[in-house]
Short mmCIF file of C-alpha atoms in Angstrom, two decimals:
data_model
loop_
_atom_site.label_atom_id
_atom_site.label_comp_id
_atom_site.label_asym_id
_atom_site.label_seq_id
_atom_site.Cartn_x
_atom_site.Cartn_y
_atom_site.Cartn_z
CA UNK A 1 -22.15 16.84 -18.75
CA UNK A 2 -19.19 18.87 -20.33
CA UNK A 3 -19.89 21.11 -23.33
CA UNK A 4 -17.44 18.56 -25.01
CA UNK A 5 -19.71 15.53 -25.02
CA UNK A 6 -22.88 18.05 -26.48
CA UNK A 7 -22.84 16.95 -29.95
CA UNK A 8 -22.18 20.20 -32.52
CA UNK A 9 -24.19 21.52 -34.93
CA UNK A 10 -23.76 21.03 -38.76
CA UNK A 11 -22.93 24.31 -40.41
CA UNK A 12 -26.22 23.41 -42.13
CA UNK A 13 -28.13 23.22 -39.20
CA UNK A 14 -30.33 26.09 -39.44
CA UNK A 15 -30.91 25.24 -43.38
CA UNK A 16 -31.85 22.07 -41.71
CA UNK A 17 -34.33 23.58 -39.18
CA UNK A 18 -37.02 24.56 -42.00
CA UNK A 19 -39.88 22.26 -43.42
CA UNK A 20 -37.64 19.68 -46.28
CA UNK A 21 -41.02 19.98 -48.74
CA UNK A 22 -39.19 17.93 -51.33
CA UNK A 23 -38.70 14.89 -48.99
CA UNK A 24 -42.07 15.35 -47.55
CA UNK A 25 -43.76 15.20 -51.14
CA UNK A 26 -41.58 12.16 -52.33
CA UNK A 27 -42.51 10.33 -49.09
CA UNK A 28 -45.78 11.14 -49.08
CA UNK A 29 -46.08 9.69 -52.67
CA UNK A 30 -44.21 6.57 -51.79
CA UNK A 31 -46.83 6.33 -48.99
CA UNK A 32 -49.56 6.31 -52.07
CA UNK A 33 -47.37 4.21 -53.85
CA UNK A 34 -47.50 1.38 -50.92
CA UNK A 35 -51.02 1.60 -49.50
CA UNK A 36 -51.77 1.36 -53.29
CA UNK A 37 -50.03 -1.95 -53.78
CA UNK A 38 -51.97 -2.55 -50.06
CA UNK A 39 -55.64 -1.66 -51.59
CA UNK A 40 -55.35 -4.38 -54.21
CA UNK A 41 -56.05 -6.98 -51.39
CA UNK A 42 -59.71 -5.29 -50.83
CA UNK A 43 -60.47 -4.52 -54.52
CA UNK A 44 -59.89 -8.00 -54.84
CA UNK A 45 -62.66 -9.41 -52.58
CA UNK A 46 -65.61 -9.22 -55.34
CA UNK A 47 -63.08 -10.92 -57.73
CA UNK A 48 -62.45 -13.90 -55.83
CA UNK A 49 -65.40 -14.33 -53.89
CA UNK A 50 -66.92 -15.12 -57.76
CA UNK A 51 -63.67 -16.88 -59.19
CA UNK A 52 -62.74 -18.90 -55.83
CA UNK A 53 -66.16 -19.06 -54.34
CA UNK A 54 -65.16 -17.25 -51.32
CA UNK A 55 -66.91 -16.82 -48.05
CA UNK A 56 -67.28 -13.13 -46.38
CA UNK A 57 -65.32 -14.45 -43.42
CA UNK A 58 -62.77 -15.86 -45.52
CA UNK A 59 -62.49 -12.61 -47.13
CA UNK A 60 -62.19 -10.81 -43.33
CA UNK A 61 -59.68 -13.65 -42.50
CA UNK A 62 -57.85 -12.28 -46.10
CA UNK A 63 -57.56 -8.93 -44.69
CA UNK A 64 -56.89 -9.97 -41.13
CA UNK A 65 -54.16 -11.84 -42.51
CA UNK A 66 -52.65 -8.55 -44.03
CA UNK A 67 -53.47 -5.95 -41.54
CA UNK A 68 -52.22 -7.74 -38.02
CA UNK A 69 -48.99 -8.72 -39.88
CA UNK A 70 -48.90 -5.01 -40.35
CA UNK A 71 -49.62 -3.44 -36.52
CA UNK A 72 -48.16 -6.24 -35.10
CA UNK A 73 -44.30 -5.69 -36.48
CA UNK A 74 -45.08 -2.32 -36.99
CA UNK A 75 -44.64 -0.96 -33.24
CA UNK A 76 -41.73 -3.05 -32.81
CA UNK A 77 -39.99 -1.86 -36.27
CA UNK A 78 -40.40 1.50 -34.60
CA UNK A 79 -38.96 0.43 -31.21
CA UNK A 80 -36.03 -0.95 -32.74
CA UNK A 81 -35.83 2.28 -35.28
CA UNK A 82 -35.60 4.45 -32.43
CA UNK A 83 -32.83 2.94 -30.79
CA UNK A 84 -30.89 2.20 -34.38
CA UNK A 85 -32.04 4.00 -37.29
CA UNK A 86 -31.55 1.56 -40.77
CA UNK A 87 -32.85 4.05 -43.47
CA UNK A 88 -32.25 1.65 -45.80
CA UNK A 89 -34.95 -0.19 -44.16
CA UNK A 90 -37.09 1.47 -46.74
CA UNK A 91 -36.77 -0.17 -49.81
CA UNK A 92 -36.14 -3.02 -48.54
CA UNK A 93 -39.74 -3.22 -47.13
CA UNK A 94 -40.92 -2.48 -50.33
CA UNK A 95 -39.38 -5.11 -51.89
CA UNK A 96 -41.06 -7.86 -49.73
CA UNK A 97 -44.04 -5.59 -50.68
CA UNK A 98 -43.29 -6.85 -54.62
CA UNK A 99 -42.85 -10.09 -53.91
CA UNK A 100 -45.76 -10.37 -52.13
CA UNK A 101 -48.15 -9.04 -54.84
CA UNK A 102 -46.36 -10.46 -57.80
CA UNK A 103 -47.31 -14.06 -55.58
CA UNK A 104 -50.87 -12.63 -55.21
CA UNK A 105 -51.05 -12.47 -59.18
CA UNK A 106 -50.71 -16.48 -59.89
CA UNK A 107 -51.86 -17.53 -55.86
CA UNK A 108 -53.47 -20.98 -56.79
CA UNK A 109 -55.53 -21.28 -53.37
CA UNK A 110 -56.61 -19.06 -50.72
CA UNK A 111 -53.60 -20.32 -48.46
CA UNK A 112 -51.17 -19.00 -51.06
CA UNK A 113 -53.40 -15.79 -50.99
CA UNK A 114 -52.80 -15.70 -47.67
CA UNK A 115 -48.91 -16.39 -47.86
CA UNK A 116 -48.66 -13.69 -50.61
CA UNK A 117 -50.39 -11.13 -47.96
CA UNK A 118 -48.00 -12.11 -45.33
CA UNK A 119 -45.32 -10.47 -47.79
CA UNK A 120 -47.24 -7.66 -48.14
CA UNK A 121 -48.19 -6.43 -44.83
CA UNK A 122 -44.26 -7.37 -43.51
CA UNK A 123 -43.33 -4.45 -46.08
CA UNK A 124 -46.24 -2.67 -44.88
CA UNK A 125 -45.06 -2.40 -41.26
CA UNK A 126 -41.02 -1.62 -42.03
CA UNK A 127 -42.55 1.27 -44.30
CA UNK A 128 -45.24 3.04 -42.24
CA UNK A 129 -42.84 3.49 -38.43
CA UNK A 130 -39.25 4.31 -40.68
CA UNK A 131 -41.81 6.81 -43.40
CA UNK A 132 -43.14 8.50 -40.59
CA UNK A 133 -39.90 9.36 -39.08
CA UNK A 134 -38.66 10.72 -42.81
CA UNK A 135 -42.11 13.52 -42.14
CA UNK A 136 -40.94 13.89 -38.94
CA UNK A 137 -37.36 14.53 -39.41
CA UNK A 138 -38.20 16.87 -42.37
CA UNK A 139 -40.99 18.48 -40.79
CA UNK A 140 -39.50 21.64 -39.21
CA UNK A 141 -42.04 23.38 -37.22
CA UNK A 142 -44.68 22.46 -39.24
CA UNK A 143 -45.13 18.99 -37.63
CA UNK A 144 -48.97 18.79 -38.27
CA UNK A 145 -48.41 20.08 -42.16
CA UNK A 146 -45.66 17.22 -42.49
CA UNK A 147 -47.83 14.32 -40.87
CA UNK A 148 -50.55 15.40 -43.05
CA UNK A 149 -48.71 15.30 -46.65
CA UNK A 150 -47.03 12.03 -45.52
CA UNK A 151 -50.57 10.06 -44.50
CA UNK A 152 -52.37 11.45 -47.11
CA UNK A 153 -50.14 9.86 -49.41
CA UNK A 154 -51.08 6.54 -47.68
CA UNK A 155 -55.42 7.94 -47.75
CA UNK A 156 -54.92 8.37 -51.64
CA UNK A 157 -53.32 5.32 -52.27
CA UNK A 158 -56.15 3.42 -50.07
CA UNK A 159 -58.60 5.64 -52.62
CA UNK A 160 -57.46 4.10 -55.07
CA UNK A 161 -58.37 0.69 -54.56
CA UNK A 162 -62.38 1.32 -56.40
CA UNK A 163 -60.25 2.35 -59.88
CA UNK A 164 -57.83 -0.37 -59.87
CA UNK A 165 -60.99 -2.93 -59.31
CA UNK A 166 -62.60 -1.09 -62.58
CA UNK A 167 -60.06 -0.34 -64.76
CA UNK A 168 -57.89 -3.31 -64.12
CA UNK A 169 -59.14 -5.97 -61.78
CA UNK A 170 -62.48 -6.22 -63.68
CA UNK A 171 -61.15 -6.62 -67.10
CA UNK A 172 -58.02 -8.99 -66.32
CA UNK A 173 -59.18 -10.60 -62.57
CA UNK A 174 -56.65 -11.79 -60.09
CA UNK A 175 -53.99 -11.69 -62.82
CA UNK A 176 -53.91 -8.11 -62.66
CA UNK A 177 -52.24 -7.66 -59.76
CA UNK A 178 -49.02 -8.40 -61.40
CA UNK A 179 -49.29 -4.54 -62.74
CA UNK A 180 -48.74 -3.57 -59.17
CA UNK A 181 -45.03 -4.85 -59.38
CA UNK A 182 -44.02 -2.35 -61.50
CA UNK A 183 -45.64 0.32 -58.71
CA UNK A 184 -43.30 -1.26 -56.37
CA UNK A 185 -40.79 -1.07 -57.99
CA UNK A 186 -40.91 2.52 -58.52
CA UNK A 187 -41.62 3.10 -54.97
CA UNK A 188 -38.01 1.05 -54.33
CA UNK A 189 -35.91 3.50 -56.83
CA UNK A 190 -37.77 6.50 -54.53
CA UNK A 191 -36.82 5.19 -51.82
CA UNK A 192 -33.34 4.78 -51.96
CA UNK A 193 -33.18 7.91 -52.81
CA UNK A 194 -34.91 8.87 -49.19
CA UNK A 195 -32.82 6.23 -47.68
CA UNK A 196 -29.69 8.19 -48.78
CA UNK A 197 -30.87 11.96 -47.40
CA UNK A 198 -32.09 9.94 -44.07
CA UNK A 199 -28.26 8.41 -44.15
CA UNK A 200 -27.21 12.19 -44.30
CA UNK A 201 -29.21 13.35 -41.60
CA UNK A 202 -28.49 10.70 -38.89
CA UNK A 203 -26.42 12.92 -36.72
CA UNK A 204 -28.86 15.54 -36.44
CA UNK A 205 -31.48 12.89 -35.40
CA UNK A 206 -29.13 11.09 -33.45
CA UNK A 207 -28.52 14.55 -31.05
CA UNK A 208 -32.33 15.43 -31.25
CA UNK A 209 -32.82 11.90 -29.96
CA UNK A 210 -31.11 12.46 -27.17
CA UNK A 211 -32.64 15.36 -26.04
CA UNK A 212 -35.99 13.54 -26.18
CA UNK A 213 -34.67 10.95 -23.60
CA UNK A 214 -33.86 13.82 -21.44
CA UNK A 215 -37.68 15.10 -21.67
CA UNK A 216 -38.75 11.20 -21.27
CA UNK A 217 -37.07 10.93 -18.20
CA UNK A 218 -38.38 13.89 -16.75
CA UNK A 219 -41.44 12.86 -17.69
CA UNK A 220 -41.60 9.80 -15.66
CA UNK A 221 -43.88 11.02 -12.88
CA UNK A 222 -46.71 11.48 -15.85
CA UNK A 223 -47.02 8.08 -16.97
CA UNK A 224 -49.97 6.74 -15.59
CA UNK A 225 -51.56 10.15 -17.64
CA UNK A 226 -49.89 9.39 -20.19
CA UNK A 227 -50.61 5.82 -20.06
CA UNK A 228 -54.44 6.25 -19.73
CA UNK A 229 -54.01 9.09 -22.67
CA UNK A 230 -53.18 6.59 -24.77
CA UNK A 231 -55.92 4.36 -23.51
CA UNK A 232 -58.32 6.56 -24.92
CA UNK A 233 -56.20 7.36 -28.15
CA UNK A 234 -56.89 3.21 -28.87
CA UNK A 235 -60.19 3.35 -27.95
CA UNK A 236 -60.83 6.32 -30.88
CA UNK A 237 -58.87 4.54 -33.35
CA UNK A 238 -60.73 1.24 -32.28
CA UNK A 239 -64.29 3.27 -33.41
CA UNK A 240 -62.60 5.11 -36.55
CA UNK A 241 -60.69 1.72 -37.40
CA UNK A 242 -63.91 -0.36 -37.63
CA UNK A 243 -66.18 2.05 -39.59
CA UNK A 244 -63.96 2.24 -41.99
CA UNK A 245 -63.29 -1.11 -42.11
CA UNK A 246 -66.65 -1.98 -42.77
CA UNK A 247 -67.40 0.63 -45.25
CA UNK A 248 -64.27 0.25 -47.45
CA UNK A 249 -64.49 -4.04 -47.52
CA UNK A 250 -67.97 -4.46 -47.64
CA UNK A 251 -70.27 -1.55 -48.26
CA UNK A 252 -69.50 -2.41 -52.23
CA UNK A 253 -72.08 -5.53 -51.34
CA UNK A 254 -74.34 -3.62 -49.60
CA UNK A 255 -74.68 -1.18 -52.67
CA UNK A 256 -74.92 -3.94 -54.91
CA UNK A 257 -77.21 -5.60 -52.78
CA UNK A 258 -79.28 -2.75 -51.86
CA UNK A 259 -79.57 -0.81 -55.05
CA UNK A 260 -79.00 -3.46 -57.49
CA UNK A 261 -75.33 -1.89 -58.61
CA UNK A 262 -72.53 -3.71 -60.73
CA UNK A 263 -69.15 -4.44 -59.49
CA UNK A 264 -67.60 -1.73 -61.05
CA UNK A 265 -70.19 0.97 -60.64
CA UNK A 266 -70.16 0.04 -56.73
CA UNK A 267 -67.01 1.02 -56.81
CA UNK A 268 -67.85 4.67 -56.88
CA UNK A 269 -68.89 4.50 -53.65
CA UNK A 270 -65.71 3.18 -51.82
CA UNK A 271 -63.59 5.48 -54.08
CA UNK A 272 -65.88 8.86 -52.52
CA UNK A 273 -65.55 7.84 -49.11
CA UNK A 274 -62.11 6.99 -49.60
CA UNK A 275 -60.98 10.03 -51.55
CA UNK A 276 -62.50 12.33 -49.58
CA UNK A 277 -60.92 10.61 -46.18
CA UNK A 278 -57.88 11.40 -47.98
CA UNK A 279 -58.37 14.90 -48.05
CA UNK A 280 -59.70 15.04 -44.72
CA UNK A 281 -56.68 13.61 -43.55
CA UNK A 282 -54.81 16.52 -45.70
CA UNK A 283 -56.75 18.95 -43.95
CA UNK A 284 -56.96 17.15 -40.19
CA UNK A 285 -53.12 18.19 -39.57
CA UNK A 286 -53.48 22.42 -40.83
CA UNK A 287 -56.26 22.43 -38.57
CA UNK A 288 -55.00 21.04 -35.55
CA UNK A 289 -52.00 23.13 -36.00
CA UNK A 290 -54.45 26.43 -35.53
CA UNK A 291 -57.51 24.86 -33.73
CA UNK A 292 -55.55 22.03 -31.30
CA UNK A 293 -55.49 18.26 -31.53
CA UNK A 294 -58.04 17.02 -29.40
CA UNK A 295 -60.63 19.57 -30.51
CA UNK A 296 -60.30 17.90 -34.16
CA UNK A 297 -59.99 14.71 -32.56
CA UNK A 298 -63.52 15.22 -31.23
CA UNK A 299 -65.20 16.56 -33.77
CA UNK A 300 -63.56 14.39 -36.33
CA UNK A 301 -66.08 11.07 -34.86
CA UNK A 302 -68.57 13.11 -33.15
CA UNK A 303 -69.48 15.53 -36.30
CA UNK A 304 -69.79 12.06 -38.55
CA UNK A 305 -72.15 10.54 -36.17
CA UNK A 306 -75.45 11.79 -38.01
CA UNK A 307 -74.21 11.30 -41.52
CA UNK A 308 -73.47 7.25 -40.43
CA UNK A 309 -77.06 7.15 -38.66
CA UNK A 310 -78.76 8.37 -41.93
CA UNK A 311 -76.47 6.57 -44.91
CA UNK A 312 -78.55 2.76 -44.38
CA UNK A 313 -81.81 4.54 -44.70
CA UNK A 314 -81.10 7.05 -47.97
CA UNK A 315 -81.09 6.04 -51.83
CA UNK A 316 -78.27 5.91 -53.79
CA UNK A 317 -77.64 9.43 -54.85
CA UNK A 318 -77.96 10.77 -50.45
CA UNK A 319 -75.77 7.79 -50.04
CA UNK A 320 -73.09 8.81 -52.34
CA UNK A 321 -72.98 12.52 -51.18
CA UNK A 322 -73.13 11.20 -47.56
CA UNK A 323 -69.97 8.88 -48.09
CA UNK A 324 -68.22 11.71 -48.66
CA UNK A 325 -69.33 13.59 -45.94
CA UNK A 326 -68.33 10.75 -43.73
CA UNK A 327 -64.93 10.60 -44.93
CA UNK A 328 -63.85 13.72 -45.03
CA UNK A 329 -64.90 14.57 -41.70
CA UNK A 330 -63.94 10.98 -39.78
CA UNK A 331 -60.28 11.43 -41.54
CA UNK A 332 -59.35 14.52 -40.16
CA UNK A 333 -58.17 13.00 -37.02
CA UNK A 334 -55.77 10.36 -38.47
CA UNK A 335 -52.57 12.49 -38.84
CA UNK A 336 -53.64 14.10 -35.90
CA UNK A 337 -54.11 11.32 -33.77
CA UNK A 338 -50.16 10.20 -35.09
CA UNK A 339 -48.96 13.76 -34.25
CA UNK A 340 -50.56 13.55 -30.71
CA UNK A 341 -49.42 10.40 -29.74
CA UNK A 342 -45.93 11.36 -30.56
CA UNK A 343 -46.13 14.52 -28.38
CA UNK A 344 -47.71 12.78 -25.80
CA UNK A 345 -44.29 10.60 -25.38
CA UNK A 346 -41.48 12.52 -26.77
CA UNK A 347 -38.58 10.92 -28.03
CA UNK A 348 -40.10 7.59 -29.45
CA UNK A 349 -41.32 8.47 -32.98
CA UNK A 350 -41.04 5.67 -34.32
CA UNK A 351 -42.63 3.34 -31.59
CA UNK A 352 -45.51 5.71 -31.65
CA UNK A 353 -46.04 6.32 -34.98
CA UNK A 354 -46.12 1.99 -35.38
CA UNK A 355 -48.36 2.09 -32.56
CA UNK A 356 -51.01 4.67 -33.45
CA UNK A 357 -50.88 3.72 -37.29
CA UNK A 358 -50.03 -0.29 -37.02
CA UNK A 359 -52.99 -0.08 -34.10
CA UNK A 360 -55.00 1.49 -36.82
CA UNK A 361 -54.59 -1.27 -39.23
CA UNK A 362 -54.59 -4.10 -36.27
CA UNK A 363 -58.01 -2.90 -35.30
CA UNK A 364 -59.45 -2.69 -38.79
CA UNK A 365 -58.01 -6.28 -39.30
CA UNK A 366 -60.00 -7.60 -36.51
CA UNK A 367 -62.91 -5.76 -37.87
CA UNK A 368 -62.29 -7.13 -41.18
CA UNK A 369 -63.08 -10.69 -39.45
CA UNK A 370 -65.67 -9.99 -37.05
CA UNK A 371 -67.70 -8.44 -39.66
CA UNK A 372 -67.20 -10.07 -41.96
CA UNK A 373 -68.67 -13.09 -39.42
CA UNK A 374 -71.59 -11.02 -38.80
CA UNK A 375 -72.61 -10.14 -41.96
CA UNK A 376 -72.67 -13.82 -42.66
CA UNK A 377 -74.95 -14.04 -39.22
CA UNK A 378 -76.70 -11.27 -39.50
CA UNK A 379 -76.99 -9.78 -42.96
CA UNK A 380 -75.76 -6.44 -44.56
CA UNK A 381 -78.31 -4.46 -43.54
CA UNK A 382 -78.37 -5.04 -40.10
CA UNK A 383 -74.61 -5.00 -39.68
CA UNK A 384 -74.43 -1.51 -41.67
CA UNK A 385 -76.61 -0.22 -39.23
CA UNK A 386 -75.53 -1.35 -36.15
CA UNK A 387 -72.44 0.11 -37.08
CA UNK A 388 -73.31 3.34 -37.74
CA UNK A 389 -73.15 3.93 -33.96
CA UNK A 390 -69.25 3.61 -33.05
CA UNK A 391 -67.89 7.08 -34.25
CA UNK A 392 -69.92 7.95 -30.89
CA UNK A 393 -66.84 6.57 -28.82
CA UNK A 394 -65.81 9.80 -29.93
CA UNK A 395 -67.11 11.66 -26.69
CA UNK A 396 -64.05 9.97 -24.88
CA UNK A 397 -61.58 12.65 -26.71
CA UNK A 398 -63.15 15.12 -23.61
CA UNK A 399 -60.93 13.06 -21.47
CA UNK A 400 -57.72 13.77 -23.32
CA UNK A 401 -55.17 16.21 -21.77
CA UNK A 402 -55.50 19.40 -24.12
CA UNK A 403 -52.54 20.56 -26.30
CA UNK A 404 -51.72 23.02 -23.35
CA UNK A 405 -51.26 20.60 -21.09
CA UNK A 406 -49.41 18.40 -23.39
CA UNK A 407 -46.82 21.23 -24.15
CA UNK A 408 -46.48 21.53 -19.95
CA UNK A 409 -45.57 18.04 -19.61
CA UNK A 410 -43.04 18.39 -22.24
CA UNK A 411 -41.53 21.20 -20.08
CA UNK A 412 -41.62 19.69 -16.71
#
């Protein structure tokens, strides 16, 4: 290759090479912004099951309906992303995003329910791939740090979802959704404004993109490591994505059921597990940074795996303090899980980011369903129990490639 085909350097370049923080922190809180509008669809389950009469596994089919929009379109928004950029991608996904909850505020039926999800989770999955590349790109060399402000925007806005079903969805019902247009709408003005410093930096990504491919095609004689890597990556975000599937849609019923709570009081308990994933997932990506992926990874399911054994069998204070235990420590690996998957095949950020994250949401969709259809079989209890078992899929991180070999493989 001659030196005249390299692409040059902005004179900004090494301005460029530091960690953006600005960017990170408006991204991050249009990632809150987002999953927010996404959490209404779970806070609303205690609200229509009473107004609409609705079954658990109708609810599961609810979230199903939103979540496998989501990973489905989300890897291939990222495939496509990688190969043409469209920053203005961004707001445009959040506009289907408004739509989509300002037809969940007047949906007539569950079918329209469903149609108004639809909206949502095809905003959902052009957001998370083209959001992750804005950490990326603006990351510097602080790539866990940058994956970690960016998803715990997303964590946060998931927390959310216990306050807006007490302060809003309680007092006004389904109708209060509409409230969550105006949050969209903010998140579009934000995002332009990312769209526009994304335009700016194309050529720099553009020339680090390329450079990637050359790594990716040295890399070739790795795949079937990398390939079963990434068997084991889905198989940990299978055990994570279920747990917290079944704690954040249905453990409100179990504590109502179980200690004889109200709707909005329940909420507490959803809100601590959630809010304190949310800082877990803060602090998953600092520690990986000086302790290595896969050993947070590890510890991230394998540490929670007492705390989920104990929480059916404790009263309602233990429970409480446990929930928080549980999420801070499961989500820790979530960022980290996003960061490895991206090192493990360099040069398709996008395409991994949709795979690791829409994965995450595909597999809690399918959760959603199937237990949703067992708690209908089975009962609360014995479905809350049974799961407390899956973070112990956790001992396959052992069989990941460490960080050292990752950053080998990268050289070869």
């Amino acid at each position: 290759m001659s030196t005249a085909s390299i692409p040059k350097k902005p004179a900004s370049y090494e301005r460029d090479t530091g960690t953006v923080y600005n960017i990170l922190f408006i991204i991050g809180l249009c990632h809150l912004l987002n999953d927010s509008i996404q959490s209404v669809i779970p806070a609303m389950f205690p609200i229509l099951e009473k107004s609409m009469g609705l079954t658990f596994t109708q609810l599961g089919l609810i979230a199903f309906s939103l979540n496998m929009v989501s990973s489905v379109m989300q890897p291939v928004v990222g495939f496509y992303t990688d190969k043409r950029p469209m920053p203005y991608a961004l707001p445009i996904g959040l506009t289907s995003s408004m739509l989509g909850v300002l037809g969940l505020a007047f949906a007539p039926s569950f079918i329209t329910i469903l149609l108004s999800v639809i909206f949502i989770g095809l905003g959902s999955a052009i957001f998370h791939p083209e959001g992750s590349r804005v950490a990326y790109m603006a990351a510097g060399n602080r790539r866990g740090l940058a994956q970690s402000i960016y998803q715990v925007g997303g964590n946060s806005g998931q927390a959310l979802a216990p306050v807006i079903t007490a302060l809003i969805l309680v007092p006004l019902g389904q109708f209060g959704a509409i409230w969550f247009t105006v949050v969209a709408a903010l998140a579009v003005c934000f995002l332009i404004y990312i769209a526009k410093w994304y335009s700016a930096k194309l050529s720099i990504m553009n020339a680090e993109r390329k450079a990637k491919q050359q790594v990716e095609n040295k890399s070739k004689s790795l795949s079937k490591a990398i390939r079963n890597a990434l068997i084991i990556i889905i198989f940990i975000i299978f055990a994570r994505s279920w747990y917290g599937s079944a704690i954040s849609n249905f453990y409100a019923f179990y504590a109502i059921e179980k200690y004889d709570l109200t709707i909005a009081t329940s909420q507490l308990y959803i809100f601590t597990f959630l809010v304190m994933g949310a800082v877990g997932t803060f602090l998953g990506g600092p520690l990986a940074d000086r302790f290595g992926k896969r050993n947070v990874i590890l510890v991230s399911l394998l540490a929670t795996v007492p705390f989920t054994l104990l929480l059916p069998f404790v009263g309602p204070t233990a429970s409480l303090i446990l929930l928080g235990c549980i999420g801070i420590i499961l989500m820790s690996s979530f960022s980290v899980t996003v960061v490895y998957a991206q090192e493990l095949v360099p040069g398709k950020i996008g395409t991994m980011s949709g795979l690791t994250v829409g994965l995450a949401f595909g597999m809690g969709a399918i959760g959603s369903v199937a237990l949703g259809a067992i708690i209908d079989t089975l009962g609360l209890t014995t479905t809350m129990i049974g799961v407390a078992l899956l973070p112990v899929l956790g001992i396959l991180a052992f069989l990941l490639p460490s960080d050292r070999k990752l950053q080998e493989w990268q050289q070869q």
